[in-house]
């Protein structure tokens, strides 16, 4: 682009996307005089999934606004909690977010996960077909127009990833109701129903079980249960503190 120049100021949360930004998060950007503001913002590296209100010389405008020379643009981040209209809130995670997927499922959040790299077009198509919010650290994927909705996962640490997703979307938490392996719903099961999955020590030591209605996997309060309980307790406490 080598047309009219505009001044763009990004919210602090968006500075990570704009390598050319000065320390205060501002950029001078040339436009072509025809492209909408959303296209200009994406050309600067910021996925529109991360963009909230757009202010041009103090007035709010849509992403389709065609900027004129000399305009001053403020780009805000999405408001929290973010509401996704048109479908129940559920997620789709790419191959790099397996731990986050299991923790969301642990909390009872409907979370699909692709354990292999099926490619951006297929992920975007699944997001649209199932109306799931695509969670990813792949900026190119989040720019695909066919996505139902999407969000960038800012951290590489699962604890911080989970906290950020819960803070951003405020999903309903129903711990211990989903299979962490396949996302299916759990139901109470007798020891006899899951006996074929139990080693002798487990069969002798435990009496309370659950089973996935989709894949049949059995669950009980095993060696890692305290660690899982801590994750659940922390998430519930933070959810209550957010009101």
PDB file of C-alpha atoms in Angstrom:
ATOM      1  CA  UNK A   1       0.000   0.000   0.000  1.00  0.00           C
ATOM      2  CA  UNK A   2       1.387   3.407  -0.935  1.00  0.00           C
ATOM      3  CA  UNK A   3      -1.641   5.684  -0.767  1.00  0.00           C
ATOM      4  CA  UNK A   4      -3.023   7.988   1.961  1.00  0.00           C
ATOM      5  CA  UNK A   5      -1.206   7.683   5.278  1.00  0.00           C
ATOM      6  CA  UNK A   6      -3.021   7.214   8.567  1.00  0.00           C
ATOM      7  CA  UNK A   7      -1.930   7.081  12.203  1.00  0.00           C
ATOM      8  CA  UNK A   8      -2.860   3.875  14.052  1.00  0.00           C
ATOM      9  CA  UNK A   9      -2.614   3.391  17.816  1.00  0.00           C
ATOM     10  CA  UNK A  10      -3.007  -0.130  19.185  1.00  0.00           C
ATOM     11  CA  UNK A  11      -4.159  -1.179  22.647  1.00  0.00           C
ATOM     12  CA  UNK A  12      -1.265  -2.513  24.767  1.00  0.00           C
ATOM     13  CA  UNK A  13      -2.569  -6.089  24.512  1.00  0.00           C
ATOM     14  CA  UNK A  14      -2.130  -5.927  20.728  1.00  0.00           C
ATOM     15  CA  UNK A  15       1.482  -4.721  20.672  1.00  0.00           C
ATOM     16  CA  UNK A  16       2.686  -8.322  20.382  1.00  0.00           C
ATOM     17  CA  UNK A  17       1.297  -8.461  16.845  1.00  0.00           C
ATOM     18  CA  UNK A  18       2.846  -5.242  15.533  1.00  0.00           C
ATOM     19  CA  UNK A  19       6.634  -5.517  15.269  1.00  0.00           C
ATOM     20  CA  UNK A  20       6.868  -2.108  13.618  1.00  0.00           C
ATOM     21  CA  UNK A  21       5.022  -0.352  16.420  1.00  0.00           C
ATOM     22  CA  UNK A  22       6.852   2.227  18.474  1.00  0.00           C
ATOM     23  CA  UNK A  23       7.046   1.765  22.208  1.00  0.00           C
ATOM     24  CA  UNK A  24       3.657   3.457  22.632  1.00  0.00           C
ATOM     25  CA  UNK A  25       2.046   1.069  20.144  1.00  0.00           C
ATOM     26  CA  UNK A  26       1.575   3.566  17.316  1.00  0.00           C
ATOM     27  CA  UNK A  27       2.182   3.024  13.623  1.00  0.00           C
ATOM     28  CA  UNK A  28       2.020   5.199  10.543  1.00  0.00           C
ATOM     29  CA  UNK A  29       0.391   3.126   7.818  1.00  0.00           C
ATOM     30  CA  UNK A  30      -0.086   3.778   4.128  1.00  0.00           C
ATOM     31  CA  UNK A  31      -3.431   2.721   2.648  1.00  0.00           C
ATOM     32  CA  UNK A  32      -4.601   2.231  -0.923  1.00  0.00           C
ATOM     33  CA  UNK A  33      -7.614   4.515  -0.576  1.00  0.00           C
ATOM     34  CA  UNK A  34     -10.033   1.624  -1.214  1.00  0.00           C
ATOM     35  CA  UNK A  35      -9.447  -1.124   1.352  1.00  0.00           C
ATOM     36  CA  UNK A  36     -11.446  -1.142   4.567  1.00  0.00           C
ATOM     37  CA  UNK A  37      -9.855  -0.443   7.925  1.00  0.00           C
ATOM     38  CA  UNK A  38     -10.069  -4.117   8.879  1.00  0.00           C
ATOM     39  CA  UNK A  39      -7.846  -5.031   5.926  1.00  0.00           C
ATOM     40  CA  UNK A  40      -5.339  -2.351   6.913  1.00  0.00           C
ATOM     41  CA  UNK A  41      -5.206  -3.606  10.493  1.00  0.00           C
ATOM     42  CA  UNK A  42      -4.651  -7.195   9.375  1.00  0.00           C
ATOM     43  CA  UNK A  43      -1.902  -6.054   7.000  1.00  0.00           C
ATOM     44  CA  UNK A  44      -0.129  -4.676  10.070  1.00  0.00           C
ATOM     45  CA  UNK A  45      -0.209  -8.127  11.668  1.00  0.00           C
ATOM     46  CA  UNK A  46      -3.249  -8.012  13.962  1.00  0.00           C
ATOM     47  CA  UNK A  47      -5.938 -10.707  13.470  1.00  0.00           C
ATOM     48  CA  UNK A  48      -9.423  -9.214  13.537  1.00  0.00           C
ATOM     49  CA  UNK A  49     -10.390 -11.853  16.108  1.00  0.00           C
ATOM     50  CA  UNK A  50      -8.411  -9.736  18.601  1.00  0.00           C
ATOM     51  CA  UNK A  51      -9.893  -6.378  17.648  1.00  0.00           C
ATOM     52  CA  UNK A  52     -12.672  -4.678  19.577  1.00  0.00           C
ATOM     53  CA  UNK A  53     -13.896  -1.148  19.002  1.00  0.00           C
ATOM     54  CA  UNK A  54     -12.311   0.991  16.275  1.00  0.00           C
ATOM     55  CA  UNK A  55     -12.232   4.740  16.833  1.00  0.00           C
ATOM     56  CA  UNK A  56     -11.437   7.137  14.003  1.00  0.00           C
ATOM     57  CA  UNK A  57     -10.850  10.704  15.184  1.00  0.00           C
ATOM     58  CA  UNK A  58     -12.922   9.864  18.263  1.00  0.00           C
ATOM     59  CA  UNK A  59     -15.924   8.203  16.589  1.00  0.00           C
ATOM     60  CA  UNK A  60     -16.556   4.477  16.445  1.00  0.00           C
ATOM     61  CA  UNK A  61     -16.523   2.949  12.964  1.00  0.00           C
ATOM     62  CA  UNK A  62     -16.946  -0.567  11.492  1.00  0.00           C
ATOM     63  CA  UNK A  63     -14.066  -2.573  10.037  1.00  0.00           C
ATOM     64  CA  UNK A  64     -15.426  -1.743   6.583  1.00  0.00           C
ATOM     65  CA  UNK A  65     -14.634   1.977   7.058  1.00  0.00           C
ATOM     66  CA  UNK A  66     -12.314   3.217   4.316  1.00  0.00           C
ATOM     67  CA  UNK A  67      -9.709   5.430   5.995  1.00  0.00           C
ATOM     68  CA  UNK A  68      -8.841   8.826   4.572  1.00  0.00           C
ATOM     69  CA  UNK A  69      -5.470  10.553   4.657  1.00  0.00           C
ATOM     70  CA  UNK A  70      -4.488  11.915   8.047  1.00  0.00           C
ATOM     71  CA  UNK A  71      -7.081  10.007  10.091  1.00  0.00           C
ATOM     72  CA  UNK A  72      -6.132   8.921  13.581  1.00  0.00           C
ATOM     73  CA  UNK A  73      -7.238   5.383  14.447  1.00  0.00           C
ATOM     74  CA  UNK A  74      -7.402   3.797  17.893  1.00  0.00           C
ATOM     75  CA  UNK A  75      -7.649   0.012  17.872  1.00  0.00           C
ATOM     76  CA  UNK A  76      -9.007  -1.475  21.080  1.00  0.00           C
ATOM     77  CA  UNK A  77      -8.924  -5.105  22.103  1.00  0.00           C
ATOM     78  CA  UNK A  78     -12.038  -7.232  22.466  1.00  0.00           C
ATOM     79  CA  UNK A  79     -14.242  -6.503  25.475  1.00  0.00           C
ATOM     80  CA  UNK A  80     -14.335  -9.147  28.187  1.00  0.00           C
ATOM     81  CA  UNK A  81     -16.252 -11.303  28.719  1.00  0.00           C
ATOM     82  CA  UNK A  82     -16.569 -11.763  24.986  1.00  0.00           C
ATOM     83  CA  UNK A  83     -19.960 -12.932  23.790  1.00  0.00           C
ATOM     84  CA  UNK A  84     -20.199 -15.098  20.676  1.00  0.00           C
ATOM     85  CA  UNK A  85     -23.763 -14.856  19.339  1.00  0.00           C
ATOM     86  CA  UNK A  86     -25.567 -17.455  17.294  1.00  0.00           C
ATOM     87  CA  UNK A  87     -24.488 -20.748  18.859  1.00  0.00           C
ATOM     88  CA  UNK A  88     -23.750 -22.376  22.208  1.00  0.00           C
ATOM     89  CA  UNK A  89     -20.250 -21.471  23.343  1.00  0.00           C
ATOM     90  CA  UNK A  90     -17.891 -24.275  22.375  1.00  0.00           C
ATOM     91  CA  UNK A  91     -14.323 -24.468  21.189  1.00  0.00           C
ATOM     92  CA  UNK A  92     -12.030 -26.053  18.616  1.00  0.00           C
ATOM     93  CA  UNK A  93      -8.296 -26.268  19.354  1.00  0.00           C
ATOM     94  CA  UNK A  94      -5.468 -27.028  16.956  1.00  0.00           C
ATOM     95  CA  UNK A  95      -2.763 -29.679  17.306  1.00  0.00           C
ATOM     96  CA  UNK A  96      -0.511 -27.482  19.470  1.00  0.00           C
ATOM     97  CA  UNK A  97      -3.008 -26.993  22.320  1.00  0.00           C
ATOM     98  CA  UNK A  98      -3.604 -30.506  23.601  1.00  0.00           C
ATOM     99  CA  UNK A  99      -3.017 -29.717  27.285  1.00  0.00           C
ATOM    100  CA  UNK A 100      -5.379 -26.751  27.140  1.00  0.00           C
ATOM    101  CA  UNK A 101      -8.010 -28.943  25.456  1.00  0.00           C
ATOM    102  CA  UNK A 102      -7.809 -31.560  28.208  1.00  0.00           C
ATOM    103  CA  UNK A 103      -8.092 -28.926  30.940  1.00  0.00           C
ATOM    104  CA  UNK A 104     -11.113 -27.281  29.337  1.00  0.00           C
ATOM    105  CA  UNK A 105     -12.765 -30.688  29.072  1.00  0.00           C
ATOM    106  CA  UNK A 106     -11.877 -31.380  32.711  1.00  0.00           C
ATOM    107  CA  UNK A 107     -13.926 -28.281  33.541  1.00  0.00           C
ATOM    108  CA  UNK A 108     -16.858 -29.512  31.460  1.00  0.00           C
ATOM    109  CA  UNK A 109     -16.359 -27.078  28.571  1.00  0.00           C
ATOM    110  CA  UNK A 110     -17.330 -28.464  25.140  1.00  0.00           C
ATOM    111  CA  UNK A 111     -13.918 -28.634  23.448  1.00  0.00           C
ATOM    112  CA  UNK A 112     -13.044 -30.307  20.160  1.00  0.00           C
ATOM    113  CA  UNK A 113      -9.371 -30.914  19.468  1.00  0.00           C
ATOM    114  CA  UNK A 114      -7.437 -31.977  16.392  1.00  0.00           C
ATOM    115  CA  UNK A 115      -4.539 -34.176  17.509  1.00  0.00           C
ATOM    116  CA  UNK A 116      -2.987 -34.143  14.041  1.00  0.00           C
ATOM    117  CA  UNK A 117      -2.184 -31.239  11.749  1.00  0.00           C
ATOM    118  CA  UNK A 118      -5.081 -31.298   9.299  1.00  0.00           C
ATOM    119  CA  UNK A 119      -4.226 -27.874   7.842  1.00  0.00           C
ATOM    120  CA  UNK A 120      -5.713 -24.418   8.202  1.00  0.00           C
ATOM    121  CA  UNK A 121      -8.468 -24.788   5.561  1.00  0.00           C
ATOM    122  CA  UNK A 122      -9.842 -27.926   7.239  1.00  0.00           C
ATOM    123  CA  UNK A 123      -9.698 -26.362  10.712  1.00  0.00           C
ATOM    124  CA  UNK A 124     -11.492 -23.241   9.521  1.00  0.00           C
ATOM    125  CA  UNK A 125     -14.118 -25.365   7.763  1.00  0.00           C
ATOM    126  CA  UNK A 126     -14.749 -27.392  10.927  1.00  0.00           C
ATOM    127  CA  UNK A 127     -15.030 -24.192  12.973  1.00  0.00           C
ATOM    128  CA  UNK A 128     -17.706 -22.956  10.582  1.00  0.00           C
ATOM    129  CA  UNK A 129     -19.551 -26.275  10.211  1.00  0.00           C
ATOM    130  CA  UNK A 130     -19.766 -26.887  13.983  1.00  0.00           C
ATOM    131  CA  UNK A 131     -19.937 -23.219  14.997  1.00  0.00           C
ATOM    132  CA  UNK A 132     -16.964 -23.498  17.317  1.00  0.00           C
ATOM    133  CA  UNK A 133     -14.602 -20.766  18.438  1.00  0.00           C
ATOM    134  CA  UNK A 134     -11.174 -21.559  16.978  1.00  0.00           C
ATOM    135  CA  UNK A 135      -8.402 -21.217  19.575  1.00  0.00           C
ATOM    136  CA  UNK A 136      -4.909 -21.075  18.142  1.00  0.00           C
ATOM    137  CA  UNK A 137      -1.523 -19.369  18.216  1.00  0.00           C
ATOM    138  CA  UNK A 138      -1.470 -19.446  14.401  1.00  0.00           C
ATOM    139  CA  UNK A 139      -2.169 -15.914  13.223  1.00  0.00           C
ATOM    140  CA  UNK A 140      -2.643 -17.007   9.629  1.00  0.00           C
ATOM    141  CA  UNK A 141      -5.355 -19.457  10.655  1.00  0.00           C
ATOM    142  CA  UNK A 142      -7.172 -16.766  12.626  1.00  0.00           C
ATOM    143  CA  UNK A 143      -7.242 -14.525   9.540  1.00  0.00           C
ATOM    144  CA  UNK A 144      -9.220 -17.043   7.491  1.00  0.00           C
ATOM    145  CA  UNK A 145     -12.585 -15.590   6.526  1.00  0.00           C
ATOM    146  CA  UNK A 146     -14.493 -18.867   6.810  1.00  0.00           C
ATOM    147  CA  UNK A 147     -13.910 -19.180  10.568  1.00  0.00           C
ATOM    148  CA  UNK A 148     -17.063 -19.124  12.679  1.00  0.00           C
ATOM    149  CA  UNK A 149     -15.160 -17.225  15.370  1.00  0.00           C
ATOM    150  CA  UNK A 150     -11.639 -17.301  16.733  1.00  0.00           C
ATOM    151  CA  UNK A 151      -9.256 -16.169  19.427  1.00  0.00           C
ATOM    152  CA  UNK A 152      -5.493 -16.000  19.729  1.00  0.00           C
ATOM    153  CA  UNK A 153      -3.932 -17.927  22.616  1.00  0.00           C
ATOM    154  CA  UNK A 154      -1.345 -15.489  23.923  1.00  0.00           C
ATOM    155  CA  UNK A 155       0.679 -17.648  26.305  1.00  0.00           C
ATOM    156  CA  UNK A 156       2.658 -20.835  25.736  1.00  0.00           C
ATOM    157  CA  UNK A 157       2.023 -21.989  29.334  1.00  0.00           C
ATOM    158  CA  UNK A 158      -1.094 -24.165  29.837  1.00  0.00           C
ATOM    159  CA  UNK A 159      -1.951 -22.565  33.201  1.00  0.00           C
ATOM    160  CA  UNK A 160      -1.939 -19.084  31.684  1.00  0.00           C
ATOM    161  CA  UNK A 161      -3.715 -20.265  28.545  1.00  0.00           C
ATOM    162  CA  UNK A 162      -6.567 -21.703  30.591  1.00  0.00           C
ATOM    163  CA  UNK A 163      -6.870 -18.613  32.762  1.00  0.00           C
ATOM    164  CA  UNK A 164      -6.969 -16.346  29.707  1.00  0.00           C
ATOM    165  CA  UNK A 165      -9.613 -18.388  27.860  1.00  0.00           C
ATOM    166  CA  UNK A 166     -11.839 -18.580  30.944  1.00  0.00           C
ATOM    167  CA  UNK A 167     -11.449 -14.848  31.579  1.00  0.00           C
ATOM    168  CA  UNK A 168     -12.123 -13.924  27.955  1.00  0.00           C
ATOM    169  CA  UNK A 169     -15.183 -16.106  27.299  1.00  0.00           C
ATOM    170  CA  UNK A 170     -16.505 -16.937  30.799  1.00  0.00           C
ATOM    171  CA  UNK A 171     -17.875 -20.355  29.770  1.00  0.00           C
ATOM    172  CA  UNK A 172     -20.131 -22.275  32.125  1.00  0.00           C
ATOM    173  CA  UNK A 173     -17.997 -24.676  34.160  1.00  0.00           C
ATOM    174  CA  UNK A 174     -19.314 -28.180  34.837  1.00  0.00           C
ATOM    175  CA  UNK A 175     -16.275 -30.064  36.170  1.00  0.00           C
ATOM    176  CA  UNK A 176     -15.987 -33.840  35.888  1.00  0.00           C
ATOM    177  CA  UNK A 177     -18.722 -34.128  33.245  1.00  0.00           C
ATOM    178  CA  UNK A 178     -16.640 -34.617  30.077  1.00  0.00           C
ATOM    179  CA  UNK A 179     -14.105 -37.145  28.874  1.00  0.00           C
ATOM    180  CA  UNK A 180     -10.687 -35.514  28.716  1.00  0.00           C
ATOM    181  CA  UNK A 181      -9.736 -37.902  25.909  1.00  0.00           C
ATOM    182  CA  UNK A 182     -12.620 -37.403  23.457  1.00  0.00           C
ATOM    183  CA  UNK A 183     -14.942 -34.688  24.856  1.00  0.00           C
ATOM    184  CA  UNK A 184     -17.830 -37.121  25.326  1.00  0.00           C
ATOM    185  CA  UNK A 185     -20.162 -36.867  28.311  1.00  0.00           C
ATOM    186  CA  UNK A 186     -19.468 -38.953  31.426  1.00  0.00           C
ATOM    187  CA  UNK A 187     -21.996 -40.999  33.334  1.00  0.00           C
ATOM    188  CA  UNK A 188     -21.748 -42.959  36.569  1.00  0.00           C
ATOM    189  CA  UNK A 189     -20.700 -46.563  36.082  1.00  0.00           C
ATOM    190  CA  UNK A 190     -20.451 -49.648  38.252  1.00  0.00           C
ATOM    191  CA  UNK A 191     -17.204 -51.496  38.830  1.00  0.00           C
ATOM    192  CA  UNK A 192     -18.554 -54.400  36.794  1.00  0.00           C
ATOM    193  CA  UNK A 193     -19.202 -52.145  33.783  1.00  0.00           C
ATOM    194  CA  UNK A 194     -15.565 -50.978  33.637  1.00  0.00           C
ATOM    195  CA  UNK A 195     -13.874 -54.100  35.003  1.00  0.00           C
ATOM    196  CA  UNK A 196     -12.158 -54.854  31.690  1.00  0.00           C
ATOM    197  CA  UNK A 197     -10.233 -51.540  31.967  1.00  0.00           C
ATOM    198  CA  UNK A 198      -9.029 -52.020  35.549  1.00  0.00           C
ATOM    199  CA  UNK A 199      -5.779 -53.477  36.750  1.00  0.00           C
ATOM    200  CA  UNK A 200      -5.955 -55.697  39.825  1.00  0.00           C
ATOM    201  CA  UNK A 201      -4.832 -52.956  42.231  1.00  0.00           C
ATOM    202  CA  UNK A 202      -7.322 -50.464  40.891  1.00  0.00           C
ATOM    203  CA  UNK A 203     -10.133 -53.017  41.002  1.00  0.00           C
ATOM    204  CA  UNK A 204      -9.339 -53.694  44.648  1.00  0.00           C
ATOM    205  CA  UNK A 205      -8.810 -50.058  45.762  1.00  0.00           C
ATOM    206  CA  UNK A 206     -11.617 -48.081  44.083  1.00  0.00           C
ATOM    207  CA  UNK A 207     -15.389 -48.360  44.043  1.00  0.00           C
ATOM    208  CA  UNK A 208     -16.617 -45.146  42.363  1.00  0.00           C
ATOM    209  CA  UNK A 209     -16.293 -44.904  38.595  1.00  0.00           C
ATOM    210  CA  UNK A 210     -17.496 -42.930  35.611  1.00  0.00           C
ATOM    211  CA  UNK A 211     -17.526 -43.916  31.966  1.00  0.00           C
ATOM    212  CA  UNK A 212     -17.533 -41.918  28.744  1.00  0.00           C
ATOM    213  CA  UNK A 213     -20.741 -42.351  26.770  1.00  0.00           C
ATOM    214  CA  UNK A 214     -18.821 -41.812  23.521  1.00  0.00           C
ATOM    215  CA  UNK A 215     -15.544 -43.735  23.730  1.00  0.00           C
ATOM    216  CA  UNK A 216     -16.209 -45.936  26.789  1.00  0.00           C
ATOM    217  CA  UNK A 217     -13.133 -44.837  28.713  1.00  0.00           C
ATOM    218  CA  UNK A 218     -13.353 -45.402  32.482  1.00  0.00           C
ATOM    219  CA  UNK A 219     -12.509 -42.789  35.131  1.00  0.00           C
ATOM    220  CA  UNK A 220     -11.813 -43.001  38.860  1.00  0.00           C
ATOM    221  CA  UNK A 221     -10.001 -40.960  41.506  1.00  0.00           C
ATOM    222  CA  UNK A 222      -6.533 -42.236  40.757  1.00  0.00           C
ATOM    223  CA  UNK A 223      -2.998 -41.076  41.497  1.00  0.00           C
ATOM    224  CA  UNK A 224      -3.317 -37.723  39.706  1.00  0.00           C
ATOM    225  CA  UNK A 225      -6.700 -36.783  41.145  1.00  0.00           C
ATOM    226  CA  UNK A 226      -5.328 -34.265  43.649  1.00  0.00           C
ATOM    227  CA  UNK A 227      -3.563 -32.391  40.859  1.00  0.00           C
ATOM    228  CA  UNK A 228      -6.744 -32.325  38.795  1.00  0.00           C
ATOM    229  CA  UNK A 229      -8.790 -31.208  41.799  1.00  0.00           C
ATOM    230  CA  UNK A 230      -6.404 -28.283  42.271  1.00  0.00           C
ATOM    231  CA  UNK A 231      -6.906 -27.193  38.645  1.00  0.00           C
ATOM    232  CA  UNK A 232     -10.677 -27.392  39.049  1.00  0.00           C
ATOM    233  CA  UNK A 233     -10.709 -25.578  42.409  1.00  0.00           C
ATOM    234  CA  UNK A 234      -8.549 -22.751  41.060  1.00  0.00           C
ATOM    235  CA  UNK A 235     -10.709 -22.312  37.963  1.00  0.00           C
ATOM    236  CA  UNK A 236     -13.927 -22.258  40.002  1.00  0.00           C
ATOM    237  CA  UNK A 237     -12.486 -19.752  42.479  1.00  0.00           C
ATOM    238  CA  UNK A 238     -11.343 -17.434  39.684  1.00  0.00           C
ATOM    239  CA  UNK A 239     -14.738 -17.774  38.002  1.00  0.00           C
ATOM    240  CA  UNK A 240     -16.516 -16.728  41.192  1.00  0.00           C
ATOM    241  CA  UNK A 241     -14.156 -13.769  41.641  1.00  0.00           C
ATOM    242  CA  UNK A 242     -15.056 -12.514  38.161  1.00  0.00           C
ATOM    243  CA  UNK A 243     -18.678 -12.386  39.286  1.00  0.00           C
TER     244      UNK A 243
END
